[in-house]
Coordinates of C-alpha atoms in Angstrom, one line a residue:
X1 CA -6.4 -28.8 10.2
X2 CA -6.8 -26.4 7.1
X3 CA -10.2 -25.0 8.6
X4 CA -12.0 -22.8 6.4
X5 CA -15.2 -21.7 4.8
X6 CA -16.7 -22.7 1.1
X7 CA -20.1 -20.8 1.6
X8 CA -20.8 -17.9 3.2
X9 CA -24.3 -16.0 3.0
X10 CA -25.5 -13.3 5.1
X11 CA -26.8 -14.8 8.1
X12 CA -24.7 -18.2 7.5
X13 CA -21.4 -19.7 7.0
X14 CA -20.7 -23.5 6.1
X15 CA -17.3 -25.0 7.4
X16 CA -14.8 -27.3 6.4
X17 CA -11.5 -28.7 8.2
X18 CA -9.3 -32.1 7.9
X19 CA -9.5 -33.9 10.7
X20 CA -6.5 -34.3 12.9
X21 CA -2.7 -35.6 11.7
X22 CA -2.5 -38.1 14.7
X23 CA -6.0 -39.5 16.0
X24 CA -4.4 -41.3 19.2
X25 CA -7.8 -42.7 19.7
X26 CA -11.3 -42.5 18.1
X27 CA -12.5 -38.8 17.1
X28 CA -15.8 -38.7 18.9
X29 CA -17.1 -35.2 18.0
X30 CA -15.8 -32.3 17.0
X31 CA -16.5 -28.8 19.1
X32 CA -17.1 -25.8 16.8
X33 CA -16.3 -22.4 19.2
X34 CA -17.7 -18.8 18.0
X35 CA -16.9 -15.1 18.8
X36 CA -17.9 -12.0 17.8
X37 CA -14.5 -10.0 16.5
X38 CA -11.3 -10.5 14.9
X39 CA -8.8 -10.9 17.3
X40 CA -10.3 -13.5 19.2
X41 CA -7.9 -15.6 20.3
X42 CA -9.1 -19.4 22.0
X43 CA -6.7 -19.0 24.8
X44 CA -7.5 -15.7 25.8
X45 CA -11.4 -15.5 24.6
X46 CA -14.7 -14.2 27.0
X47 CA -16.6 -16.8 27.7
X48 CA -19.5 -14.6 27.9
X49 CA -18.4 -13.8 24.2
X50 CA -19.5 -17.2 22.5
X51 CA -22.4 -18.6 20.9
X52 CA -23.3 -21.9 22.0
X53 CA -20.8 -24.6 20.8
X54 CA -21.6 -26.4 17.6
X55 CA -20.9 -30.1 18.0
X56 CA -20.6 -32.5 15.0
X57 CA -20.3 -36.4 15.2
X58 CA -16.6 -37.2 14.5
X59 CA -16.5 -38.8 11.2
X60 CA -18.0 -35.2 10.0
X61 CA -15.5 -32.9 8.7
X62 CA -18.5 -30.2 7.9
X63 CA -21.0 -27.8 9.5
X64 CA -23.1 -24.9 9.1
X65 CA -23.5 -22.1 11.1
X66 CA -26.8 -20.8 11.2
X67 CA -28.8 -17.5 12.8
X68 CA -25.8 -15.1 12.6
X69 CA -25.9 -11.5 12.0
X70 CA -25.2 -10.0 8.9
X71 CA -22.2 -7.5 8.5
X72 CA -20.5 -8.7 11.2
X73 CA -17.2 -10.0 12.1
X74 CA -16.5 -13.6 13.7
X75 CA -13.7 -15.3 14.7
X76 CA -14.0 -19.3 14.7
X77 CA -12.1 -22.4 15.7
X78 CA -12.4 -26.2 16.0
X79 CA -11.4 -28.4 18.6
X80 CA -11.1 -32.6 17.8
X81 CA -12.8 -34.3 21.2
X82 CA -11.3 -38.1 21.3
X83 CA -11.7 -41.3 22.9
X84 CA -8.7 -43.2 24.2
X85 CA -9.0 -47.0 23.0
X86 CA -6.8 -48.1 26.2
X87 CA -9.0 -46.5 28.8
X88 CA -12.1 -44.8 26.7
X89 CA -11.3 -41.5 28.5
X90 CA -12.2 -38.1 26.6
X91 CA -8.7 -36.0 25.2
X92 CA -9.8 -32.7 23.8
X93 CA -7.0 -31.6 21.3
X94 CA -5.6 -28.1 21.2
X95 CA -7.9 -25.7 19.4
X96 CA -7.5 -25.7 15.4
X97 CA -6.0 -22.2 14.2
X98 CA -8.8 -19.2 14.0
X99 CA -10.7 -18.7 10.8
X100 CA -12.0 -15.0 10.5
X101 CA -14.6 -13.9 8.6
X102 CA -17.4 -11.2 8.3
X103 CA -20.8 -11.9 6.9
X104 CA -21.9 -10.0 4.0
X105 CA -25.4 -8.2 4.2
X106 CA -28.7 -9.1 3.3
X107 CA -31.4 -8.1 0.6
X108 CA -32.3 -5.2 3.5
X109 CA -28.9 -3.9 3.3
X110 CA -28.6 -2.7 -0.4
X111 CA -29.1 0.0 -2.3
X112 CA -32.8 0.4 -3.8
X113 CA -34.8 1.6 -6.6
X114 CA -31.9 2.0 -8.5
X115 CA -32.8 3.5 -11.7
X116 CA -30.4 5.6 -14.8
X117 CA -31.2 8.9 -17.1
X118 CA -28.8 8.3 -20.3
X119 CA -26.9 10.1 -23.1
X120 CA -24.9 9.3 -26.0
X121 CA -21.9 10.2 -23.3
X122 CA -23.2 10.1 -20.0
X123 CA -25.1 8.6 -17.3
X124 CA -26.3 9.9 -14.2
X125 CA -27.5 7.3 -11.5
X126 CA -29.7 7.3 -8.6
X127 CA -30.5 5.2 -6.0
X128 CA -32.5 4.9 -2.5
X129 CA -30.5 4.1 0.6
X130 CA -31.0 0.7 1.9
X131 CA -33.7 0.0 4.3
X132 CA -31.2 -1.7 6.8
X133 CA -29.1 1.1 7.9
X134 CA -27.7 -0.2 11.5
X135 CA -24.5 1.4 10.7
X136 CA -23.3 4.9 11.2
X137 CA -23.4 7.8 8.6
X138 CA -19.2 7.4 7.7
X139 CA -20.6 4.3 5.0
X140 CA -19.5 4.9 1.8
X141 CA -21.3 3.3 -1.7
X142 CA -19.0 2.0 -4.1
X143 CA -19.9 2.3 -7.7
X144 CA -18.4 1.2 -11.0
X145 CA -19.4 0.4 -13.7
X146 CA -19.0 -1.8 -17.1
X147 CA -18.9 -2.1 -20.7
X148 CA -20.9 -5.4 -21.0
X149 CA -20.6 -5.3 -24.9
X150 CA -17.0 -5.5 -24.6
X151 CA -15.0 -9.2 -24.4
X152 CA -13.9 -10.1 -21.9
X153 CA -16.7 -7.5 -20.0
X154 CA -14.3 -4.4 -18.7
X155 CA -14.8 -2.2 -15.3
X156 CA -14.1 1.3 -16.6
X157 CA -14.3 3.5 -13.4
X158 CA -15.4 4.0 -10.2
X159 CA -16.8 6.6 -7.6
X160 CA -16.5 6.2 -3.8
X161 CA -20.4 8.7 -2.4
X162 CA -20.3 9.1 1.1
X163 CA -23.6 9.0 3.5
X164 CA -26.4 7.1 4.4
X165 CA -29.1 9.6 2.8
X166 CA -30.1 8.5 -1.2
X167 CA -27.4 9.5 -3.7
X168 CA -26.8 10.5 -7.5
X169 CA -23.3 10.1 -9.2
X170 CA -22.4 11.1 -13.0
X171 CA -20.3 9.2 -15.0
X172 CA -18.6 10.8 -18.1
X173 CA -17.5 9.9 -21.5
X174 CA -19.2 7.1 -22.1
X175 CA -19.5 5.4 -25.7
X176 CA -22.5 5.9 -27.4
X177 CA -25.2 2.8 -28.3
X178 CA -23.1 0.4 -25.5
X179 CA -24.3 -1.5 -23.5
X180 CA -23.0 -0.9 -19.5
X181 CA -23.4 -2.5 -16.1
X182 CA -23.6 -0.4 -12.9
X183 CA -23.1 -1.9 -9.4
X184 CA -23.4 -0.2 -6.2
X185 CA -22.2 -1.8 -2.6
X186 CA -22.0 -0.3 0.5
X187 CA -18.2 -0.4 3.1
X188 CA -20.1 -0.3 6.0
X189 CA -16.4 0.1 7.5
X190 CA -13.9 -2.5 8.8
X191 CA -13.9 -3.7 5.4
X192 CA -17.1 -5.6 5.3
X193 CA -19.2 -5.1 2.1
X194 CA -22.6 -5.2 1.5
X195 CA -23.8 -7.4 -1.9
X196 CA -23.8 -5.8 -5.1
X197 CA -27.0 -4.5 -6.7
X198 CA -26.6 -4.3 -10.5
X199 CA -28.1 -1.9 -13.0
X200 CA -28.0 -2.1 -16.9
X201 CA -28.1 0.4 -19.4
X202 CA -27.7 1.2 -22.6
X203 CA -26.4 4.7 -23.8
X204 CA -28.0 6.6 -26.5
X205 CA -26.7 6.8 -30.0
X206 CA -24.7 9.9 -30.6
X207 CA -26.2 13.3 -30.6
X208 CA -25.2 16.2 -32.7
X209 CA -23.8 18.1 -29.2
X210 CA -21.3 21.1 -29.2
X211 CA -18.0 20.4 -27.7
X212 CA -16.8 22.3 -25.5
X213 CA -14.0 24.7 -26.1
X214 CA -10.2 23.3 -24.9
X215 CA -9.6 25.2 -21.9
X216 CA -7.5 28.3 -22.3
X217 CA -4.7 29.1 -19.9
X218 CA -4.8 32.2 -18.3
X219 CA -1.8 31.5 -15.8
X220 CA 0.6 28.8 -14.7
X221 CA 2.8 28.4 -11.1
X222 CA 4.7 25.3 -9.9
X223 CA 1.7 23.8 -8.4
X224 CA -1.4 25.6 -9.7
X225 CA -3.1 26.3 -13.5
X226 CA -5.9 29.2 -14.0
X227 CA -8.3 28.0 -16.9
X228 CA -10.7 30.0 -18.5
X229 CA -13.7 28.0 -19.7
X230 CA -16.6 27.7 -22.3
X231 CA -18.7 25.6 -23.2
X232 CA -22.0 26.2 -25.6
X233 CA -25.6 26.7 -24.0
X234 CA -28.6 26.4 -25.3
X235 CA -28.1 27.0 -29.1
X236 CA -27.9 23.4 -29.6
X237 CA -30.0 21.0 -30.9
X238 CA -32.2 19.8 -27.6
X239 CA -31.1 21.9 -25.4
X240 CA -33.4 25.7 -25.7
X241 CA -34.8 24.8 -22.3
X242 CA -31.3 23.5 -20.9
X243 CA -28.6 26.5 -19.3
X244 CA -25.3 25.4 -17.8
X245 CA -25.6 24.3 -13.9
X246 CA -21.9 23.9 -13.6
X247 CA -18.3 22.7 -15.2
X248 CA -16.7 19.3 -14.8
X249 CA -13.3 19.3 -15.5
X250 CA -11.3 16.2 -15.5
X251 CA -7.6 15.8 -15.1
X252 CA -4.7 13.5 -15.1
X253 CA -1.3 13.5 -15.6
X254 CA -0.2 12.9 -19.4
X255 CA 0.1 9.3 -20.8
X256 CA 0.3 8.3 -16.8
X257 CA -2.9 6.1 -18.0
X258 CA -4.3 6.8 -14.4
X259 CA -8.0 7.6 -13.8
X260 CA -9.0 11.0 -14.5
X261 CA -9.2 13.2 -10.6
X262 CA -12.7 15.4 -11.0
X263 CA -13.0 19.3 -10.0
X264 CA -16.8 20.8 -10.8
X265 CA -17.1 24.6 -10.7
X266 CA -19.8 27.2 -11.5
X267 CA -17.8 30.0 -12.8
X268 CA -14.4 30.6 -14.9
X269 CA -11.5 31.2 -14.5
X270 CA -10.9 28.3 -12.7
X271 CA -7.9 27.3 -10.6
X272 CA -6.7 23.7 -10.2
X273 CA -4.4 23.5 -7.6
X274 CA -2.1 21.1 -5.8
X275 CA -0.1 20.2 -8.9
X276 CA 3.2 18.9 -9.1
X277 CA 5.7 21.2 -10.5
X278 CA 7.2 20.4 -14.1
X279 CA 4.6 18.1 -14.6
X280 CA 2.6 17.3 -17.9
X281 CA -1.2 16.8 -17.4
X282 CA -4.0 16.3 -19.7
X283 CA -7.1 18.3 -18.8
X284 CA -11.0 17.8 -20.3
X285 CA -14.1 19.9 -19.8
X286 CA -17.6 19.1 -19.7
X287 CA -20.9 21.1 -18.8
X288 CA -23.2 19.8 -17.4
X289 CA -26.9 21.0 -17.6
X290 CA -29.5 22.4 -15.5
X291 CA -31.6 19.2 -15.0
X292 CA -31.7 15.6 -15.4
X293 CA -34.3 15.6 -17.9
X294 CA -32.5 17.5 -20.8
X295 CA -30.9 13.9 -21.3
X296 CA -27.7 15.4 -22.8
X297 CA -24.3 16.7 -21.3
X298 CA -22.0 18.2 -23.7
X299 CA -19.1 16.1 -25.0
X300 CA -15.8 17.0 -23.3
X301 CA -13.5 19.1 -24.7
X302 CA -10.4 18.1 -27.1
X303 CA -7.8 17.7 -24.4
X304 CA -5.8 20.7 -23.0
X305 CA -2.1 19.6 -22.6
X306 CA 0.0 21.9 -20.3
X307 CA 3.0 21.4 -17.9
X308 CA 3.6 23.5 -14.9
X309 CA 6.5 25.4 -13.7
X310 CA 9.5 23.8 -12.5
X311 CA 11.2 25.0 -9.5
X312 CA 14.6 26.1 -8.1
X313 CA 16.7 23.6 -7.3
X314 CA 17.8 22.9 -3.6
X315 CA 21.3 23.6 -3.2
X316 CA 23.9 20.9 -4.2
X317 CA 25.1 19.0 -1.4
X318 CA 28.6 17.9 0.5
X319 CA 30.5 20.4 -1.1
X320 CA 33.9 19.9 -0.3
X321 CA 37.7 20.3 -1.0
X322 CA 39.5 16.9 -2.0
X323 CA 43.0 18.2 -3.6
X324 CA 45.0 21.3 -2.9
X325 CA 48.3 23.0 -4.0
X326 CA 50.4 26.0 -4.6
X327 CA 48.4 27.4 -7.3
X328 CA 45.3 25.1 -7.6
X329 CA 42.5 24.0 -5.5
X330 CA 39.7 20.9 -6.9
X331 CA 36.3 21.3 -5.0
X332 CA 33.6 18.8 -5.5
X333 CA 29.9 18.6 -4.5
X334 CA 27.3 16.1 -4.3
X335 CA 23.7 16.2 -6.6
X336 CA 20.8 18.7 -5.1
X337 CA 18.7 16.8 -3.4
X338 CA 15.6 18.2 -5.1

């Protein structure tokens, strides 16, 4: 009964079950069953599909499983093998109910050489993929990160990067002299996870950076907003060597307090699209320089608040006469729909 695991490791899993409600007889061992999968089922299993059994002497309510592959799925189950005091004859119990679970991978299967280049707002981090990459090209990495000087420690975004070649994600509007924790895993798909790698830095104290200008609005639809955009160059302090490579603009809708959606352009004006109509959103802008090494992205604009355009309404509904008589008529309708 109640089987389940209390320790699982990449290439191991340790057990633990209650033994059964009614012994009728002495538990001599205990027959541990594994299959690759998770919709095993004990009654319907291939043989061919198990690992050897795992037997345990009967007044063991334990094991561990040992030499199993990492990032894989398995489906296990116990069965109680007894001895019947009145004859000593062997009764195998029905088969306990299936614990799934897929190991995580190993030190091969993470992210490496991990490293950060830091600004008083901004981080942009790199990282080598893993050296164990016996999974397809659809893995994702997921990274967040984390204000470690904060209590109790915070997660304050995250980016989903697709692909098994070595990546580089930005992260924006950071505090400046804080103290963060990055951590990149890898969905290998069929939600198994690889372990976290972590990766601490610090940002820089606060540089005497331009803003960039609130975006203007050069038109508005139900569903779309054409910005115009600046931001300054290199007439800052820093940054004679550093040109724009490209805009980031971040929106959201207003005081919705979900996480900003990112759009990154070359040129202005830009269109964001897909909006919903009569809707308030809040919209930044950030540029973001022409290499790594300049150490500095500009800090975002002061936010550009905006709502789109509504539209028609559909037309009401269930219009219909309910009272009628020499000289009058009363027509009611129901609500558009829309």
């Amino acid at each position: 009964q109640q089987l389940r695991y209390v320790n699982k490791q990449s290439t191991s899993v340790r057990l633990q079950w209650h033994p059964p409600l009614h012994l009728n007889g002495v538990t001599e061992k205990y027959n541990i069953m594994l299959a690759k999968g998770r919709s095993v089922s004990p009654h319907t299993h291939n043989d061919k599909s198990l690992a050897v059994p795992m037997t345990v002497d009967g007044n063991i309510s334990n094991a561990r499983l040992t030499n199993l592959r990492e990032l894989t799925w398995y489906s296990v189950w116990v069965v109680a093998v007894n001895v019947r005091e009145t004859d000593g004859k062997q009764l195998t119990s029905p088969p306990s109910d299936v614990k799934v679970f897929g190991t995580p991978g190993g030190p091969l299967s993470v992210p490496r050489s991990v490293s950060s280049y830091v600004s008083d707002a901004s981080v942009v981090i790199t990282w080598e993929a893993p050296l164990n990459l016996r999974f397809d090209s659809n893995i994702r990495y997921h990274v967040s990160y984390y204000n470690t000087s904060s209590n109790p420690i915070e997660q304050i975004d995250y980016e989903y990067v697709s692909g098994t070649e070595n990546k580089l994600v930005t992260f924006y509007y950071l505090q400046p002299s804080t103290n963060y924790r990055m951590k990149i895993k890898v969905d290998v798909g069929y939600n198994l996870w690889t372990r976290p790698v972590t990766h601490d830095f610090t940002t820089e104290t606060e540089k005497m950076s331009q803003p960039c200008n609130t975006p203007s609005v050069a038109q508005k639809s139900t569903s779309s907003v054409d910005l115009t955009l600046y931001c300054p160059s290199g007439d800052v302090a820093n940054l004679n060597d550093c040109h724009i490579s490209h805009y980031s603009i971040k929106y959201r809708m207003h005081n919705s307090g979900n996480r900003f959606m990112k759009r990154d352009t070359t040129s202005s004006p830009f269109q964001l699209y897909s909006l919903l109509p009569f809707t308030s959103y809040e919209i930044r802008l950030t540029a973001v320089y022409d290499s790594i090494y300049c150490n500095i992205f500009s800090s975002p604009s002061p936010p550009l608040i905006i709502k789109t355009d509504p539209v028609a309404p559909t037309p009401p509904r269930n219009v219909r006469e309910t009272t009628r008589n020499a000289r009058d008529v009363v027509i009611e309708w129901n609500v558009p729909a829309y």
